[in-house]
Amino acid sequence: MPKSQERCQEIREETRAKILHDSMLYFARNGFAGTRISDLAKHIGIGQGTLYIYFKSKEDLFREIFALTNSSKDTKALKMLSHLPISAKKKIQKLSGSIMARLAQDELFAAMVALNTQMMFEKKAFASAQTTYQSELYQLTEGIIRQGQQEGSVVAGTPVKLADYYWGVVYLYALKKLFTTEYEMISSEDLARVLLRDA
Amino acid sequence: MPKSQERCQEIREETRAKILHDSMLYFARNGFAGTRISDLAKHIGIGQGTLYIYFKSKEDLFREIFALTNSSKDTKALKMLSHLPISAKKKIQKLSGSIMARLAQDELFAAMVALNTQMMFEKKAFASAQTTYQSELYQLTEGIIRQGQQEGSVVAGTPVKLADYYWGVVYLYALKKLFTTEYEMISSEDLARVLLRDA
Amino acid sequence: MPKSQERCQEIREETRAKILHDSMLYFARNGFAGTRISDLAKHIGIGQGTLYIYFKSKEDLFREIFALTNSSKDTKALKMLSHLPISAKKKIQKLSGSIMARLAQDELFAAMVALNTQMMFEKKAFASAQTTYQSELYQLTEGIIRQGQQEGSVVAGTPVKLADYYWGVVYLYALKKLFTTEYEMISSEDLARVLLRDA
Amino acid sequence: MPKSQERCQEIREETRAKILHDSMLYFARNGFAGTRISDLAKHIGIGQGTLYIYFKSKEDLFREIFALTNSSKDTKALKMLSHLPISAKKKIQKLSGSIMARLAQDELFAAMVALNTQMMFEKKAFASAQTTYQSELYQLTEGIIRQGQQEGSVVAGTPVKLADYYWGVVYLYALKKLFTTEYEMISSEDLARVLLRDA
DNA sequence: CATGAATGAGTATTCATTCAT
DNA sequence: TATGAATGAATACTCATTCAT
């Protein structure tokens, strides 16, 4: 029964995807230590045992979720932007606009950010060292910053510091979105001002 | 002969203070769920039971530490500053300078900030609602922002949003200090740029 | 495939009943403070954690067991007896006979009595006040005593005092059965003599 | 300073006696496991450490208290009574009268009885086996019972069973006195009826 | 001697993981 | 495969005992 086999495989993939998706938000809101498997399973709508069919352990599940977090989708978009033949100021304005729009709409984005923050709090070395600084995301941002500094639109300072500052603010508002009920979102100009001399 | 009453009282105060002090850093680094009482006691250098003489439970201890976090010392300094007969720009530069200096030296300050962040992650209503926005710290900052907007030195935007942004960045770097080994601290100008039109 | 809902429910009922049954004897013999959860679980033949699936705490378990203790089974039998159209003397003789027979055979009966005694020693208000005196058991007994006093077969004294004396002796021998290895059981005539003028 | 030496000794004796006295009632009401040293010390009005100057351990203290319980005072009075040249019926009436009077007045008597009962509930072999049945108290009582059975005033039954029954009822009312707030004390005739054919 | 703060072995309780159905 | 009842190692908390003052 090859047909049934494939169908089975499909179902497996679906269940697995559902677990990953639902767990990401739950872990993001509750943290690793603060998440009980029993609660998580209830939240997803499956039995506790089912989780262990798809993932070896709670830690394994978290690791996989965390891996998703560093997906390359964002990087790709940024790579395109950085190669456009426009001024750094324009690039930063565009980038800031799209980030703020995404923050406003996409809760999973906030979750991903939150998970990255959780990692700081956790002892366990889920990720192979914090490679954030060597990440493509940072390197691309630094590139734009350098361009801007040459063009005179970006403030002085080492590019790595400024890139870190910029993405730090993004993190900050992702966390606010996820955890605080009342807050006022900053504008894309506010974000851009982290880098731009005179926004 | 009985230990003198005063001496006993003294010892109690000292031990209690020591526990609070040492626990703050430990909780800040490890989180509530991630802190084992046995480890904490070892870290402080006392027996496990001693903790329970002074605090009813792990949660009670955390609550008390958190309460310290919202101490009024910072508020007082800011209140003085805001009443000085100088321009808002000057005030913001002074404030930013003193904050960055403090971040650089005072690890307890970073711990206090981290604990505030932990609170967001915890379910339990340790604090009686998030009164941050009504806090004096925010109100004083908003006052300076309004002054600056009238003077033309501060960017446009609702004062509450800008105050929240400003302190958010402070939080961000307190967390970086506490949790990341390698990072570059922003300058006080970088911080001031959150508010100032042209720093 | 999920375990059928009914089967699950069944298993839960069975386990719960087993825990209650086995705990009653254990608590009766060892007292509340003298019972370790680890020992109790071993005695029942389950894991420690299992106890906490069914009961919120050691105290909760004890409370539930104690509630069983005041079951109405005994009351029903006594109600029937008290309504029979026979002399009070006959009723008392029958009652005493059945009680002594039960004491001889039924260890759970002794356990129930012992638990009631334990309650006296415990601070905690497990039961909602000692309503023993208003209990149906006492009221029915008092009825028979009154009948007997009118018929001249029962000794003088307030019925409540005599009923309390009568059941007190029953308690006494239930405790002896449970806790002492060597003792001589009294006869039903000995018991009846608590009430009867000339047995 | 021999004078001071003696005085010291005196104080020691007094403190020791106070601890024993106050502890007896406390243990009687709360049981061994249910008594916390901290509470007990507070109740007596001394420091926790002081207890350990006079007694090696909680168990040691309890053992000493329990030993007091089996004092020979009661036995002596009963011995005198049993040797009087009067009928067994008279002896039993006198004995019952004095017991009930004592129960009414002397709370320590009730405490002693309660402690004996506690012993049944405790695993630890504080006492060298339950020698109650070989005790002089029982033997003297049995003697009177035998005399009564020959005289025809005492009911049939093995003397040991009847003696046990008789003292059991005394225990019962000592416990009632100590633990229940509302109850009606039986009369000395009620008590005597345990043994007497026609009281 | 007297004290009560400090201790840690012992006990109650939680929760990730397993497994019979 | 899916389930959730059962497990026990890990963790929070208690309390008899010690000891510096």
mmCIF file with all atom_site columns, N, CA and C in Angstrom, chain C residues 29-30 33 118 120-121 123 133 155 158 160-161 164-165 168-169 172-173 176 179 182-186 190-191 193-194 197-198, chain D residues 29-30 33 118 120-121 123 133 155 158 160-161 164-165 168-169 172-173 176 179 182-186 190-191 193-194 196-198:
data_model
loop_
_atom_site.group_PDB
_atom_site.id
_atom_site.type_symbol
_atom_site.label_atom_id
_atom_site.label_alt_id
_atom_site.label_comp_id
_atom_site.label_asym_id
_atom_site.label_entity_id
_atom_site.label_seq_id
_atom_site.pdbx_PDB_ins_code
_atom_site.Cartn_x
_atom_site.Cartn_y
_atom_site.Cartn_z
_atom_site.occupancy
_atom_site.B_iso_or_equiv
_atom_site.pdbx_formal_charge
_atom_site.auth_seq_id
_atom_site.auth_comp_id
_atom_site.auth_asym_id
_atom_site.auth_atom_id
_atom_site.pdbx_PDB_model_num
ATOM 1   N N  . ARG C 1 29  ? -2.934  3.000   61.198 1.00 0.00 ? 29  ARG C N  1
ATOM 2   C CA . ARG C 1 29  ? -1.899  2.375   62.019 1.00 0.00 ? 29  ARG C CA 1
ATOM 3   C C  . ARG C 1 29  ? -0.784  3.353   62.368 1.00 0.00 ? 29  ARG C C  1
ATOM 4   N N  . ASN C 1 30  ? -0.501  4.283   61.482 1.00 0.00 ? 30  ASN C N  1
ATOM 5   C CA . ASN C 1 30  ? 0.686   5.116   61.659 1.00 0.00 ? 30  ASN C CA 1
ATOM 6   C C  . ASN C 1 30  ? 0.412   6.583   61.989 1.00 0.00 ? 30  ASN C C  1
ATOM 7   N N  . ALA C 1 33  ? 1.021   12.317  60.923 1.00 0.00 ? 33  ALA C N  1
ATOM 8   C CA . ALA C 1 33  ? 2.405   12.779  60.971 1.00 0.00 ? 33  ALA C CA 1
ATOM 9   C C  . ALA C 1 33  ? 3.369   11.602  60.829 1.00 0.00 ? 33  ALA C C  1
ATOM 10  N N  . GLN C 1 118 ? -7.518  9.605   65.699 1.00 0.00 ? 118 GLN C N  1
ATOM 11  C CA . GLN C 1 118 ? -6.383  10.411  65.262 1.00 0.00 ? 118 GLN C CA 1
ATOM 12  C C  . GLN C 1 118 ? -6.792  11.875  65.133 1.00 0.00 ? 118 GLN C C  1
ATOM 13  N N  . MET C 1 120 ? -8.719  13.642  66.743 1.00 0.00 ? 120 MET C N  1
ATOM 14  C CA . MET C 1 120 ? -8.674  14.369  68.006 1.00 0.00 ? 120 MET C CA 1
ATOM 15  C C  . MET C 1 120 ? -7.270  14.895  68.271 1.00 0.00 ? 120 MET C C  1
ATOM 16  N N  . PHE C 1 121 ? -6.277  14.121  67.853 1.00 0.00 ? 121 PHE C N  1
ATOM 17  C CA . PHE C 1 121 ? -4.900  14.483  68.152 1.00 0.00 ? 121 PHE C CA 1
ATOM 18  C C  . PHE C 1 121 ? -4.354  15.522  67.184 1.00 0.00 ? 121 PHE C C  1
ATOM 19  N N  . LYS C 1 123 ? -4.171  18.942  64.993 1.00 0.00 ? 123 LYS C N  1
ATOM 20  C CA . LYS C 1 123 ? -4.573  20.339  65.053 1.00 0.00 ? 123 LYS C CA 1
ATOM 21  C C  . LYS C 1 123 ? -5.580  20.650  63.959 1.00 0.00 ? 123 LYS C C  1
ATOM 22  N N  . TYR C 1 133 ? -21.906 14.594  68.128 1.00 0.00 ? 133 TYR C N  1
ATOM 23  C CA . TYR C 1 133 ? -23.044 14.571  69.037 1.00 0.00 ? 133 TYR C CA 1
ATOM 24  C C  . TYR C 1 133 ? -24.371 14.816  68.334 1.00 0.00 ? 133 TYR C C  1
ATOM 25  N N  . VAL C 1 155 ? -30.355 1.872   82.446 1.00 0.00 ? 155 VAL C N  1
ATOM 26  C CA . VAL C 1 155 ? -30.002 2.619   83.656 1.00 0.00 ? 155 VAL C CA 1
ATOM 27  C C  . VAL C 1 155 ? -30.361 4.101   83.516 1.00 0.00 ? 155 VAL C C  1
ATOM 28  N N  . THR C 1 158 ? -28.652 10.877  81.480 1.00 0.00 ? 158 THR C N  1
ATOM 29  C CA . THR C 1 158 ? -29.094 11.519  80.248 1.00 0.00 ? 158 THR C CA 1
ATOM 30  C C  . THR C 1 158 ? -28.731 10.639  79.068 1.00 0.00 ? 158 THR C C  1
ATOM 31  N N  . VAL C 1 160 ? -27.824 11.260  76.081 1.00 0.00 ? 160 VAL C N  1
ATOM 32  C CA . VAL C 1 160 ? -26.628 11.604  75.307 1.00 0.00 ? 160 VAL C CA 1
ATOM 33  C C  . VAL C 1 160 ? -25.364 11.105  76.013 1.00 0.00 ? 160 VAL C C  1
ATOM 34  N N  . LYS C 1 161 ? -25.338 11.194  77.325 1.00 0.00 ? 161 LYS C N  1
ATOM 35  C CA . LYS C 1 161 ? -24.184 10.697  78.066 1.00 0.00 ? 161 LYS C CA 1
ATOM 36  C C  . LYS C 1 161 ? -24.034 9.193   77.878 1.00 0.00 ? 161 LYS C C  1
ATOM 37  N N  . ASP C 1 164 ? -22.938 8.251   74.370 1.00 0.00 ? 164 ASP C N  1
ATOM 38  C CA . ASP C 1 164 ? -21.521 8.574   74.214 1.00 0.00 ? 164 ASP C CA 1
ATOM 39  C C  . ASP C 1 164 ? -20.646 7.535   74.915 1.00 0.00 ? 164 ASP C C  1
ATOM 40  N N  . TYR C 1 165 ? -21.084 7.091   76.048 1.00 0.00 ? 165 TYR C N  1
ATOM 41  C CA . TYR C 1 165 ? -20.366 6.065   76.809 1.00 0.00 ? 165 TYR C CA 1
ATOM 42  C C  . TYR C 1 165 ? -20.334 4.776   76.003 1.00 0.00 ? 165 TYR C C  1
ATOM 43  N N  . GLY C 1 168 ? -18.204 5.061   72.990 1.00 0.00 ? 168 GLY C N  1
ATOM 44  C CA . GLY C 1 168 ? -16.843 5.227   73.464 1.00 0.00 ? 168 GLY C CA 1
ATOM 45  C C  . GLY C 1 168 ? -16.191 3.878   73.735 1.00 0.00 ? 168 GLY C C  1
ATOM 46  N N  . VAL C 1 169 ? -16.939 2.981   74.333 1.00 0.00 ? 169 VAL C N  1
ATOM 47  C CA . VAL C 1 169 ? -16.406 1.641   74.585 1.00 0.00 ? 169 VAL C CA 1
ATOM 48  C C  . VAL C 1 169 ? -16.122 0.926   73.268 1.00 0.00 ? 169 VAL C C  1
ATOM 49  N N  . LEU C 1 172 ? -12.962 2.204   71.998 1.00 0.00 ? 172 LEU C N  1
ATOM 50  C CA . LEU C 1 172 ? -11.870 1.670   72.798 1.00 0.00 ? 172 LEU C CA 1
ATOM 51  C C  . LEU C 1 172 ? -11.410 0.318   72.279 1.00 0.00 ? 172 LEU C C  1
ATOM 52  N N  . TYR C 1 173 ? -12.343 -0.564  71.979 1.00 0.00 ? 173 TYR C N  1
ATOM 53  C CA . TYR C 1 173 ? -11.959 -1.896  71.553 1.00 0.00 ? 173 TYR C CA 1
ATOM 54  C C  . TYR C 1 173 ? -11.540 -1.947  70.091 1.00 0.00 ? 173 TYR C C  1
ATOM 55  N N  . LYS C 1 176 ? -7.987  -1.077  70.471 1.00 0.00 ? 176 LYS C N  1
ATOM 56  C CA . LYS C 1 176 ? -7.229  -2.222  71.000 1.00 0.00 ? 176 LYS C CA 1
ATOM 57  C C  . LYS C 1 176 ? -6.949  -3.223  69.888 1.00 0.00 ? 176 LYS C C  1
ATOM 58  N N  . PHE C 1 179 ? -4.181  -1.829  67.561 1.00 0.00 ? 179 PHE C N  1
ATOM 59  C CA . PHE C 1 179 ? -2.852  -1.479  68.050 1.00 0.00 ? 179 PHE C CA 1
ATOM 60  C C  . PHE C 1 179 ? -2.230  -2.430  69.046 1.00 0.00 ? 179 PHE C C  1
ATOM 61  N N  . GLU C 1 182 ? -1.937  -8.335  72.100 1.00 0.00 ? 182 GLU C N  1
ATOM 62  C CA . GLU C 1 182 ? -2.586  -9.266  73.023 1.00 0.00 ? 182 GLU C CA 1
ATOM 63  C C  . GLU C 1 182 ? -3.597  -8.554  73.900 1.00 0.00 ? 182 GLU C C  1
ATOM 64  N N  . TYR C 1 183 ? -4.804  -8.969  73.780 1.00 0.00 ? 183 TYR C N  1
ATOM 65  C CA . TYR C 1 183 ? -5.840  -8.421  74.654 1.00 0.00 ? 183 TYR C CA 1
ATOM 66  C C  . TYR C 1 183 ? -7.013  -9.367  74.567 1.00 0.00 ? 183 TYR C C  1
ATOM 67  N N  . GLU C 1 184 ? -7.901  -9.252  75.524 1.00 0.00 ? 184 GLU C N  1
ATOM 68  C CA . GLU C 1 184 ? -9.058  -10.144 75.511 1.00 0.00 ? 184 GLU C CA 1
ATOM 69  C C  . GLU C 1 184 ? -10.269 -9.311  75.150 1.00 0.00 ? 184 GLU C C  1
ATOM 70  N N  . MET C 1 185 ? -10.965 -9.698  74.115 1.00 0.00 ? 185 MET C N  1
ATOM 71  C CA . MET C 1 185 ? -12.140 -8.952  73.675 1.00 0.00 ? 185 MET C CA 1
ATOM 72  C C  . MET C 1 185 ? -13.249 -9.112  74.703 1.00 0.00 ? 185 MET C C  1
ATOM 73  N N  . ILE C 1 186 ? -13.971 -8.045  74.946 1.00 0.00 ? 186 ILE C N  1
ATOM 74  C CA . ILE C 1 186 ? -15.111 -8.172  75.855 1.00 0.00 ? 186 ILE C CA 1
ATOM 75  C C  . ILE C 1 186 ? -16.259 -8.856  75.116 1.00 0.00 ? 186 ILE C C  1
ATOM 76  N N  . ASP C 1 190 ? -20.884 -7.697  78.032 1.00 0.00 ? 190 ASP C N  1
ATOM 77  C CA . ASP C 1 190 ? -20.089 -6.661  78.695 1.00 0.00 ? 190 ASP C CA 1
ATOM 78  C C  . ASP C 1 190 ? -20.415 -5.287  78.111 1.00 0.00 ? 190 ASP C C  1
ATOM 79  N N  . LEU C 1 191 ? -20.507 -5.260  76.792 1.00 0.00 ? 191 LEU C N  1
ATOM 80  C CA . LEU C 1 191 ? -20.813 -3.993  76.123 1.00 0.00 ? 191 LEU C CA 1
ATOM 81  C C  . LEU C 1 191 ? -22.224 -3.522  76.472 1.00 0.00 ? 191 LEU C C  1
ATOM 82  N N  . ARG C 1 193 ? -23.880 -4.008  79.010 1.00 0.00 ? 193 ARG C N  1
ATOM 83  C CA . ARG C 1 193 ? -23.995 -3.595  80.407 1.00 0.00 ? 193 ARG C CA 1
ATOM 84  C C  . ARG C 1 193 ? -23.747 -2.093  80.610 1.00 0.00 ? 193 ARG C C  1
ATOM 85  N N  . VAL C 1 194 ? -23.123 -1.454  79.620 1.00 0.00 ? 194 VAL C N  1
ATOM 86  C CA . VAL C 1 194 ? -22.963 -0.007  79.684 1.00 0.00 ? 194 VAL C CA 1
ATOM 87  C C  . VAL C 1 194 ? -24.330 0.646   79.842 1.00 0.00 ? 194 VAL C C  1
ATOM 88  N N  . ARG C 1 197 ? -29.537 -2.229  82.861 1.00 0.00 ? 197 ARG C N  1
ATOM 89  C CA . ARG C 1 197 ? -29.563 -2.239  84.318 1.00 0.00 ? 197 ARG C CA 1
ATOM 90  C C  . ARG C 1 197 ? -29.050 -3.557  84.895 1.00 0.00 ? 197 ARG C C  1
ATOM 91  N N  . ASP C 1 198 ? -29.361 -4.618  84.225 1.00 0.00 ? 198 ASP C N  1
ATOM 92  C CA . ASP C 1 198 ? -29.110 -5.915  84.839 1.00 0.00 ? 198 ASP C CA 1
ATOM 93  C C  . ASP C 1 198 ? -28.890 -6.949  83.746 1.00 0.00 ? 198 ASP C C  1
ATOM 94  N N  . ARG D 1 29  ? -1.215  16.759  74.385 1.00 0.00 ? 29  ARG D N  1
ATOM 95  C CA . ARG D 1 29  ? -2.179  17.372  73.477 1.00 0.00 ? 29  ARG D CA 1
ATOM 96  C C  . ARG D 1 29  ? -1.781  17.248  72.025 1.00 0.00 ? 29  ARG D C  1
ATOM 97  N N  . ASN D 1 30  ? -0.478  17.241  71.758 1.00 0.00 ? 30  ASN D N  1
ATOM 98  C CA . ASN D 1 30  ? -0.030  17.325  70.372 1.00 0.00 ? 30  ASN D CA 1
ATOM 99  C C  . ASN D 1 30  ? 0.645   16.066  69.831 1.00 0.00 ? 30  ASN D C  1
ATOM 100 N N  . ALA D 1 33  ? 5.123   13.249  67.325 1.00 0.00 ? 33  ALA D N  1
ATOM 101 C CA . ALA D 1 33  ? 5.452   13.752  65.995 1.00 0.00 ? 33  ALA D CA 1
ATOM 102 C C  . ALA D 1 33  ? 4.874   15.145  65.780 1.00 0.00 ? 33  ALA D C  1
ATOM 103 N N  . GLN D 1 118 ? -0.818  7.649   73.312 1.00 0.00 ? 118 GLN D N  1
ATOM 104 C CA . GLN D 1 118 ? 0.080   8.014   72.222 1.00 0.00 ? 118 GLN D CA 1
ATOM 105 C C  . GLN D 1 118 ? 1.066   6.893   71.930 1.00 0.00 ? 118 GLN D C  1
ATOM 106 N N  . MET D 1 120 ? 0.813   3.837   71.998 1.00 0.00 ? 120 MET D N  1
ATOM 107 C CA . MET D 1 120 ? 0.284   2.822   71.101 1.00 0.00 ? 120 MET D CA 1
ATOM 108 C C  . MET D 1 120 ? 0.489   3.224   69.646 1.00 0.00 ? 120 MET D C  1
ATOM 109 N N  . PHE D 1 121 ? 0.357   4.529   69.373 1.00 0.00 ? 121 PHE D N  1
ATOM 110 C CA . PHE D 1 121 ? 0.446   5.001   68.005 1.00 0.00 ? 121 PHE D CA 1
ATOM 111 C C  . PHE D 1 121 ? 1.884   5.118   67.513 1.00 0.00 ? 121 PHE D C  1
ATOM 112 N N  . LYS D 1 123 ? 5.688   4.078   66.732 1.00 0.00 ? 123 LYS D N  1
ATOM 113 C CA . LYS D 1 123 ? 6.462   2.900   66.395 1.00 0.00 ? 123 LYS D CA 1
ATOM 114 C C  . LYS D 1 123 ? 7.518   2.641   67.461 1.00 0.00 ? 123 LYS D C  1
ATOM 115 N N  . TYR D 1 133 ? -0.130  -5.427  81.249 1.00 0.00 ? 133 TYR D N  1
ATOM 116 C CA . TYR D 1 133 ? -0.897  -6.547  81.780 1.00 0.00 ? 133 TYR D CA 1
ATOM 117 C C  . TYR D 1 133 ? -0.243  -7.189  83.007 1.00 0.00 ? 133 TYR D C  1
ATOM 118 N N  . VAL D 1 155 ? -19.533 -9.390  87.807 1.00 0.00 ? 155 VAL D N  1
ATOM 119 C CA . VAL D 1 155 ? -19.983 -10.218 86.682 1.00 0.00 ? 155 VAL D CA 1
ATOM 120 C C  . VAL D 1 155 ? -18.958 -11.279 86.336 1.00 0.00 ? 155 VAL D C  1
ATOM 121 N N  . THR D 1 158 ? -13.101 -13.488 82.677 1.00 0.00 ? 158 THR D N  1
ATOM 122 C CA . THR D 1 158 ? -11.754 -13.604 83.216 1.00 0.00 ? 158 THR D CA 1
ATOM 123 C C  . THR D 1 158 ? -11.364 -12.277 83.851 1.00 0.00 ? 158 THR D C  1
ATOM 124 N N  . VAL D 1 160 ? -8.624  -10.694 84.073 1.00 0.00 ? 160 VAL D N  1
ATOM 125 C CA . VAL D 1 160 ? -7.758  -9.808  83.287 1.00 0.00 ? 160 VAL D CA 1
ATOM 126 C C  . VAL D 1 160 ? -8.575  -9.027  82.262 1.00 0.00 ? 160 VAL D C  1
ATOM 127 N N  . LYS D 1 161 ? -9.532  -9.682  81.645 1.00 0.00 ? 161 LYS D N  1
ATOM 128 C CA . LYS D 1 161 ? -10.378 -8.997  80.678 1.00 0.00 ? 161 LYS D CA 1
ATOM 129 C C  . LYS D 1 161 ? -11.159 -7.878  81.349 1.00 0.00 ? 161 LYS D C  1
ATOM 130 N N  . ASP D 1 164 ? -8.956  -4.958  82.392 1.00 0.00 ? 164 ASP D N  1
ATOM 131 C CA . ASP D 1 164 ? -8.584  -4.216  81.196 1.00 0.00 ? 164 ASP D CA 1
ATOM 132 C C  . ASP D 1 164 ? -9.745  -3.334  80.727 1.00 0.00 ? 164 ASP D C  1
ATOM 133 N N  . TYR D 1 165 ? -10.916 -3.873  80.779 1.00 0.00 ? 165 TYR D N  1
ATOM 134 C CA . TYR D 1 165 ? -12.128 -3.148  80.395 1.00 0.00 ? 165 TYR D CA 1
ATOM 135 C C  . TYR D 1 165 ? -12.297 -1.926  81.311 1.00 0.00 ? 165 TYR D C  1
ATOM 136 N N  . GLY D 1 168 ? -9.704  0.615   80.753 1.00 0.00 ? 168 GLY D N  1
ATOM 137 C CA . GLY D 1 168 ? -9.925  1.159   79.407 1.00 0.00 ? 168 GLY D CA 1
ATOM 138 C C  . GLY D 1 168 ? -10.938 2.280   79.430 1.00 0.00 ? 168 GLY D C  1
ATOM 139 N N  . VAL D 1 169 ? -12.005 2.084   80.202 1.00 0.00 ? 169 VAL D N  1
ATOM 140 C CA . VAL D 1 169 ? -13.019 3.137   80.305 1.00 0.00 ? 169 VAL D CA 1
ATOM 141 C C  . VAL D 1 169 ? -12.421 4.382   80.962 1.00 0.00 ? 169 VAL D C  1
ATOM 142 N N  . LEU D 1 172 ? -10.522 6.142   78.401 1.00 0.00 ? 172 LEU D N  1
ATOM 143 C CA . LEU D 1 172 ? -11.450 6.773   77.466 1.00 0.00 ? 172 LEU D CA 1
ATOM 144 C C  . LEU D 1 172 ? -11.855 8.159   77.954 1.00 0.00 ? 172 LEU D C  1
ATOM 145 N N  . TYR D 1 173 ? -12.197 8.267   79.215 1.00 0.00 ? 173 TYR D N  1
ATOM 146 C CA . TYR D 1 173 ? -12.680 9.552   79.713 1.00 0.00 ? 173 TYR D CA 1
ATOM 147 C C  . TYR D 1 173 ? -11.553 10.531  80.013 1.00 0.00 ? 173 TYR D C  1
ATOM 148 N N  . LYS D 1 176 ? -11.196 12.017  76.629 1.00 0.00 ? 176 LYS D N  1
ATOM 149 C CA . LYS D 1 176 ? -12.293 12.953  76.365 1.00 0.00 ? 176 LYS D CA 1
ATOM 150 C C  . LYS D 1 176 ? -12.026 14.273  77.059 1.00 0.00 ? 176 LYS D C  1
ATOM 151 N N  . PHE D 1 179 ? -9.238  16.208  75.148 1.00 0.00 ? 179 PHE D N  1
ATOM 152 C CA . PHE D 1 179 ? -9.365  16.588  73.743 1.00 0.00 ? 179 PHE D CA 1
ATOM 153 C C  . PHE D 1 179 ? -10.708 17.122  73.305 1.00 0.00 ? 179 PHE D C  1
ATOM 154 N N  . GLU D 1 182 ? -16.745 19.580  74.634 1.00 0.00 ? 182 GLU D N  1
ATOM 155 C CA . GLU D 1 182 ? -18.058 19.331  75.209 1.00 0.00 ? 182 GLU D CA 1
ATOM 156 C C  . GLU D 1 182 ? -18.335 17.834  75.321 1.00 0.00 ? 182 GLU D C  1
ATOM 157 N N  . TYR D 1 183 ? -18.534 17.384  76.498 1.00 0.00 ? 183 TYR D N  1
ATOM 158 C CA . TYR D 1 183 ? -18.919 15.990  76.695 1.00 0.00 ? 183 TYR D CA 1
ATOM 159 C C  . TYR D 1 183 ? -19.472 15.892  78.111 1.00 0.00 ? 183 TYR D C  1
ATOM 160 N N  . GLU D 1 184 ? -20.203 14.818  78.352 1.00 0.00 ? 184 GLU D N  1
ATOM 161 C CA . GLU D 1 184 ? -20.768 14.660  79.673 1.00 0.00 ? 184 GLU D CA 1
ATOM 162 C C  . GLU D 1 184 ? -20.015 13.552  80.395 1.00 0.00 ? 184 GLU D C  1
ATOM 163 N N  . MET D 1 185 ? -19.480 13.848  81.549 1.00 0.00 ? 185 MET D N  1
ATOM 164 C CA . MET D 1 185 ? -18.710 12.848  82.291 1.00 0.00 ? 185 MET D CA 1
ATOM 165 C C  . MET D 1 185 ? -19.657 11.781  82.840 1.00 0.00 ? 185 MET D C  1
ATOM 166 N N  . ILE D 1 186 ? -19.205 10.545  82.789 1.00 0.00 ? 186 ILE D N  1
ATOM 167 C CA . ILE D 1 186 ? -20.049 9.498   83.382 1.00 0.00 ? 186 ILE D CA 1
ATOM 168 C C  . ILE D 1 186 ? -19.930 9.555   84.911 1.00 0.00 ? 186 ILE D C  1
ATOM 169 N N  . ASP D 1 190 ? -21.671 4.563   86.768 1.00 0.00 ? 190 ASP D N  1
ATOM 170 C CA . ASP D 1 190 ? -21.515 4.099   85.386 1.00 0.00 ? 190 ASP D CA 1
ATOM 171 C C  . ASP D 1 190 ? -20.217 3.321   85.231 1.00 0.00 ? 190 ASP D C  1
ATOM 172 N N  . LEU D 1 191 ? -19.172 3.858   85.825 1.00 0.00 ? 191 LEU D N  1
ATOM 173 C CA . LEU D 1 191 ? -17.881 3.181   85.747 1.00 0.00 ? 191 LEU D CA 1
ATOM 174 C C  . LEU D 1 191 ? -17.905 1.847   86.482 1.00 0.00 ? 191 LEU D C  1
ATOM 175 N N  . ARG D 1 193 ? -20.267 -0.054  86.951 1.00 0.00 ? 193 ARG D N  1
ATOM 176 C CA . ARG D 1 193 ? -21.113 -1.049  86.279 1.00 0.00 ? 193 ARG D CA 1
ATOM 177 C C  . ARG D 1 193 ? -20.331 -1.918  85.293 1.00 0.00 ? 193 ARG D C  1
ATOM 178 N N  . VAL D 1 194 ? -19.156 -1.463  84.920 1.00 0.00 ? 194 VAL D N  1
ATOM 179 C CA . VAL D 1 194 ? -18.297 -2.295  84.080 1.00 0.00 ? 194 VAL D CA 1
ATOM 180 C C  . VAL D 1 194 ? -18.056 -3.633  84.778 1.00 0.00 ? 194 VAL D C  1
ATOM 181 N N  . LEU D 1 196 ? -19.608 -4.447  88.178 1.00 0.00 ? 196 LEU D N  1
ATOM 182 C CA . LEU D 1 196 ? -20.644 -4.894  89.120 1.00 0.00 ? 196 LEU D CA 1
ATOM 183 C C  . LEU D 1 196 ? -21.889 -5.422  88.408 1.00 0.00 ? 196 LEU D C  1
ATOM 184 N N  . ARG D 1 197 ? -22.362 -6.507  88.919 1.00 0.00 ? 197 ARG D N  1
ATOM 185 C CA . ARG D 1 197 ? -23.497 -7.214  88.341 1.00 0.00 ? 197 ARG D CA 1
ATOM 186 C C  . ARG D 1 197 ? -24.753 -6.353  88.324 1.00 0.00 ? 197 ARG D C  1
ATOM 187 N N  . ASP D 1 198 ? -24.933 -5.543  89.342 1.00 0.00 ? 198 ASP D N  1
ATOM 188 C CA . ASP D 1 198 ? -26.244 -4.890  89.489 1.00 0.00 ? 198 ASP D CA 1
ATOM 189 C C  . ASP D 1 198 ? -26.041 -3.575  90.231 1.00 0.00 ? 198 ASP D C  1
#
